């Protein structure tokens, strides 16, 4: 038996949205917070001036090391990144960086060194985090291909993987320094996705399908 949902037209939905007022000061706070969390120091400085928000030197100084670590990862300089976090007790950060180091070794065909590195530096994480085995196996599967471009998991060797790891490590470093705080915009996006999942089971409406583009589903 088909379930019938109440329906809100796209016109009514967008009209209601346009009538929601969000204080500009609050929006500016969210944007500045995003720049700080993601390590966009120059953007944070310029935006804080334009928005008239005081930004302390302490906040800016904390961003410098995170920015350097992100650059190291994006450039494939994983040893430098590991050196900067050598005193960290965050196993997630260490695991992500060491996994990327393994991938970088495979990319330059240092296969024997890659196997040795996995055995000595990575397998130990499984002792108290056995769920990581899948991620390790995926990276190790790259060893089976002389031509990495033919590997189904070739995306692990692309720059997009470095970008992903750099972002994840940056988030972890920020959360460690701020008591597990996340970017406010990130939290809002998670709430939005959760709210849409609830509404999808109760209502037919033009839901947001591409957040970055502000793209809504077509009206049924």
Short mmCIF file of C-alpha atoms in Angstrom, two decimals, residues 1-218:
data_model
loop_
_atom_site.label_atom_id
_atom_site.label_comp_id
_atom_site.label_asym_id
_atom_site.label_seq_id
_atom_site.Cartn_x
_atom_site.Cartn_y
_atom_site.Cartn_z
CA UNK A 1 0.00 0.00 0.00
CA UNK A 2 1.47 3.34 -1.07
CA UNK A 3 1.85 5.92 1.64
CA UNK A 4 0.61 9.43 0.85
CA UNK A 5 2.60 12.37 2.16
CA UNK A 6 1.49 15.96 2.63
CA UNK A 7 3.02 18.19 -0.01
CA UNK A 8 4.49 21.68 0.07
CA UNK A 9 4.98 23.41 -3.27
CA UNK A 10 8.37 24.81 -4.22
CA UNK A 11 6.84 28.30 -4.29
CA UNK A 12 5.52 28.05 -0.74
CA UNK A 13 8.69 26.36 0.51
CA UNK A 14 11.02 29.06 -0.84
CA UNK A 15 8.64 31.81 0.26
CA UNK A 16 8.81 30.49 3.82
CA UNK A 17 12.58 30.26 3.60
CA UNK A 18 12.90 33.85 2.41
CA UNK A 19 10.88 35.01 5.42
CA UNK A 20 13.43 33.54 7.83
CA UNK A 21 15.70 36.26 9.14
CA UNK A 22 19.22 35.35 10.28
CA UNK A 23 21.18 38.20 11.88
CA UNK A 24 24.16 39.22 9.76
CA UNK A 25 26.37 39.22 12.84
CA UNK A 26 25.56 35.55 13.42
CA UNK A 27 26.32 34.66 9.80
CA UNK A 28 29.62 36.53 10.02
CA UNK A 29 30.45 34.56 13.15
CA UNK A 30 29.83 31.26 11.34
CA UNK A 31 31.97 32.26 8.36
CA UNK A 32 34.87 33.47 10.50
CA UNK A 33 34.68 30.32 12.59
CA UNK A 34 34.94 28.24 9.40
CA UNK A 35 38.05 30.11 8.25
CA UNK A 36 39.68 29.60 11.66
CA UNK A 37 38.86 25.88 11.87
CA UNK A 38 39.99 25.15 8.31
CA UNK A 39 43.22 27.09 8.80
CA UNK A 40 42.59 29.90 6.29
CA UNK A 41 44.57 32.43 8.30
CA UNK A 42 44.78 35.25 5.74
CA UNK A 43 41.07 34.92 4.93
CA UNK A 44 40.24 34.98 8.66
CA UNK A 45 42.25 38.17 9.15
CA UNK A 46 40.67 39.98 6.20
CA UNK A 47 37.14 38.82 6.99
CA UNK A 48 37.44 39.77 10.66
CA UNK A 49 38.40 43.31 9.58
CA UNK A 50 35.48 43.57 7.15
CA UNK A 51 33.01 42.14 9.66
CA UNK A 52 34.35 44.21 12.56
CA UNK A 53 35.07 41.13 14.67
CA UNK A 54 38.03 41.15 17.03
CA UNK A 55 40.45 38.32 16.29
CA UNK A 56 43.10 37.66 18.92
CA UNK A 57 46.76 37.00 18.15
CA UNK A 58 46.45 33.82 20.21
CA UNK A 59 43.84 32.45 17.80
CA UNK A 60 46.01 33.35 14.81
CA UNK A 61 49.15 31.84 16.33
CA UNK A 62 47.38 28.53 16.93
CA UNK A 63 46.56 28.35 13.22
CA UNK A 64 50.17 28.61 12.04
CA UNK A 65 51.29 25.07 12.89
CA UNK A 66 48.08 23.56 11.55
CA UNK A 67 48.60 25.44 8.27
CA UNK A 68 52.18 24.13 8.03
CA UNK A 69 51.04 20.56 8.66
CA UNK A 70 48.35 20.87 5.98
CA UNK A 71 50.94 22.14 3.49
CA UNK A 72 53.25 19.23 4.35
CA UNK A 73 50.49 16.71 3.66
CA UNK A 74 49.38 18.39 0.43
CA UNK A 75 53.00 18.31 -0.78
CA UNK A 76 53.47 14.68 0.20
CA UNK A 77 55.95 15.63 2.94
CA UNK A 78 54.50 13.21 5.45
CA UNK A 79 57.67 12.79 7.51
CA UNK A 80 57.66 16.55 8.20
CA UNK A 81 54.00 16.40 9.23
CA UNK A 82 54.68 13.42 11.51
CA UNK A 83 57.57 15.25 13.12
CA UNK A 84 55.31 18.19 13.96
CA UNK A 85 52.73 15.93 15.64
CA UNK A 86 55.27 13.62 17.27
CA UNK A 87 54.10 14.59 20.76
CA UNK A 88 50.43 14.05 19.93
CA UNK A 89 48.52 11.33 21.77
CA UNK A 90 45.78 11.39 19.15
CA UNK A 91 45.95 7.97 17.50
CA UNK A 92 43.60 9.05 14.72
CA UNK A 93 46.05 11.72 13.59
CA UNK A 94 49.02 9.37 13.74
CA UNK A 95 47.19 6.61 11.90
CA UNK A 96 45.98 8.89 9.09
CA UNK A 97 49.46 10.31 8.57
CA UNK A 98 51.19 6.94 8.65
CA UNK A 99 48.67 5.50 6.21
CA UNK A 100 49.39 8.40 3.87
CA UNK A 101 53.12 7.76 4.29
CA UNK A 102 52.51 4.14 3.24
CA UNK A 103 50.63 5.29 0.15
CA UNK A 104 53.38 7.77 -0.76
CA UNK A 105 55.97 4.96 -0.59
CA UNK A 106 53.87 2.79 -2.89
CA UNK A 107 53.42 5.68 -5.33
CA UNK A 108 57.20 5.98 -5.82
CA UNK A 109 57.56 2.18 -6.12
CA UNK A 110 59.38 1.74 -2.79
CA UNK A 111 57.50 -1.52 -2.30
CA UNK A 112 59.85 -3.32 0.10
CA UNK A 113 60.06 -0.20 2.26
CA UNK A 114 56.26 0.12 2.13
CA UNK A 115 55.75 -3.44 3.40
CA UNK A 116 58.31 -2.91 6.15
CA UNK A 117 56.70 0.41 7.12
CA UNK A 118 53.26 -1.19 7.32
CA UNK A 119 54.58 -3.98 9.54
CA UNK A 120 56.54 -1.72 11.88
CA UNK A 121 54.47 1.47 11.98
CA UNK A 122 50.86 0.63 11.10
CA UNK A 123 49.87 -2.91 12.07
CA UNK A 124 50.28 -2.00 15.76
CA UNK A 125 47.19 0.24 15.54
CA UNK A 126 45.04 -2.87 15.13
CA UNK A 127 45.73 -3.97 18.70
CA UNK A 128 43.09 -1.62 20.13
CA UNK A 129 41.43 -0.51 16.88
CA UNK A 130 40.70 -3.69 14.90
CA UNK A 131 38.15 -1.86 12.74
CA UNK A 132 41.05 -0.21 10.90
CA UNK A 133 41.92 -3.46 9.12
CA UNK A 134 39.71 -2.61 6.14
CA UNK A 135 41.49 0.70 5.54
CA UNK A 136 44.90 -0.95 5.83
CA UNK A 137 43.94 -3.75 3.44
CA UNK A 138 42.72 -1.26 0.85
CA UNK A 139 46.05 0.59 0.89
CA UNK A 140 48.07 -2.65 0.81
CA UNK A 141 46.09 -3.84 -2.22
CA UNK A 142 47.91 -1.16 -4.23
CA UNK A 143 51.01 -3.35 -3.99
CA UNK A 144 49.43 -5.89 -6.34
CA UNK A 145 49.47 -3.49 -9.31
CA UNK A 146 52.55 -2.54 -11.31
CA UNK A 147 50.43 0.09 -13.02
CA UNK A 148 48.56 1.93 -10.26
CA UNK A 149 46.29 3.62 -12.78
CA UNK A 150 44.64 0.22 -13.36
CA UNK A 151 43.94 -0.37 -9.67
CA UNK A 152 40.26 -0.02 -8.65
CA UNK A 153 41.47 1.95 -5.63
CA UNK A 154 43.62 4.28 -7.69
CA UNK A 155 41.89 7.28 -6.07
CA UNK A 156 44.08 6.64 -3.00
CA UNK A 157 47.10 7.73 -5.03
CA UNK A 158 45.53 10.95 -6.29
CA UNK A 159 45.91 14.47 -4.91
CA UNK A 160 42.31 14.26 -3.74
CA UNK A 161 43.48 11.73 -1.12
CA UNK A 162 46.12 14.15 0.19
CA UNK A 163 43.46 16.88 0.37
CA UNK A 164 41.13 14.55 2.28
CA UNK A 165 43.82 13.54 4.78
CA UNK A 166 45.00 17.14 5.22
CA UNK A 167 41.44 18.24 6.02
CA UNK A 168 40.83 15.36 8.43
CA UNK A 169 44.11 15.88 10.28
CA UNK A 170 43.47 19.62 10.49
CA UNK A 171 40.04 18.98 12.00
CA UNK A 172 41.50 16.61 14.58
CA UNK A 173 44.24 19.07 15.54
CA UNK A 174 41.70 21.85 15.94
CA UNK A 175 39.40 19.69 18.04
CA UNK A 176 42.31 18.67 20.25
CA UNK A 177 43.21 22.31 20.86
CA UNK A 178 39.62 23.45 21.40
CA UNK A 179 38.17 20.61 23.47
CA UNK A 180 36.66 18.58 20.61
CA UNK A 181 34.93 21.61 19.05
CA UNK A 182 33.93 21.39 15.39
CA UNK A 183 33.35 24.12 12.84
CA UNK A 184 29.91 25.60 13.46
CA UNK A 185 29.02 25.44 9.77
CA UNK A 186 29.90 21.72 9.77
CA UNK A 187 27.57 21.16 12.71
CA UNK A 188 24.79 23.09 10.95
CA UNK A 189 25.18 20.95 7.82
CA UNK A 190 24.88 17.79 9.91
CA UNK A 191 21.72 19.13 11.57
CA UNK A 192 20.33 20.04 8.13
CA UNK A 193 20.94 16.52 6.79
CA UNK A 194 19.39 14.98 9.90
CA UNK A 195 16.32 17.25 9.65
CA UNK A 196 15.82 16.38 5.98
CA UNK A 197 15.96 12.67 6.76
CA UNK A 198 13.18 13.15 9.30
CA UNK A 199 11.08 15.26 6.91
CA UNK A 200 11.55 12.80 4.04
CA UNK A 201 9.48 10.25 5.93
CA UNK A 202 6.64 12.68 6.59
CA UNK A 203 6.47 15.30 3.88
CA UNK A 204 6.95 15.86 0.16
CA UNK A 205 8.94 19.03 -0.36
CA UNK A 206 11.83 20.45 -2.46
CA UNK A 207 14.74 19.20 -0.37
CA UNK A 208 18.33 20.39 -0.70
CA UNK A 209 20.33 17.87 -2.75
CA UNK A 210 23.55 19.84 -3.37
CA UNK A 211 24.48 21.98 -0.38
CA UNK A 212 27.56 23.60 -1.94
CA UNK A 213 25.49 24.83 -4.92
CA UNK A 214 22.23 25.50 -3.07
CA UNK A 215 20.51 23.10 -5.47
CA UNK A 216 17.05 21.81 -4.60
CA UNK A 217 15.22 18.77 -5.94
CA UNK A 218 12.65 19.43 -8.66
#
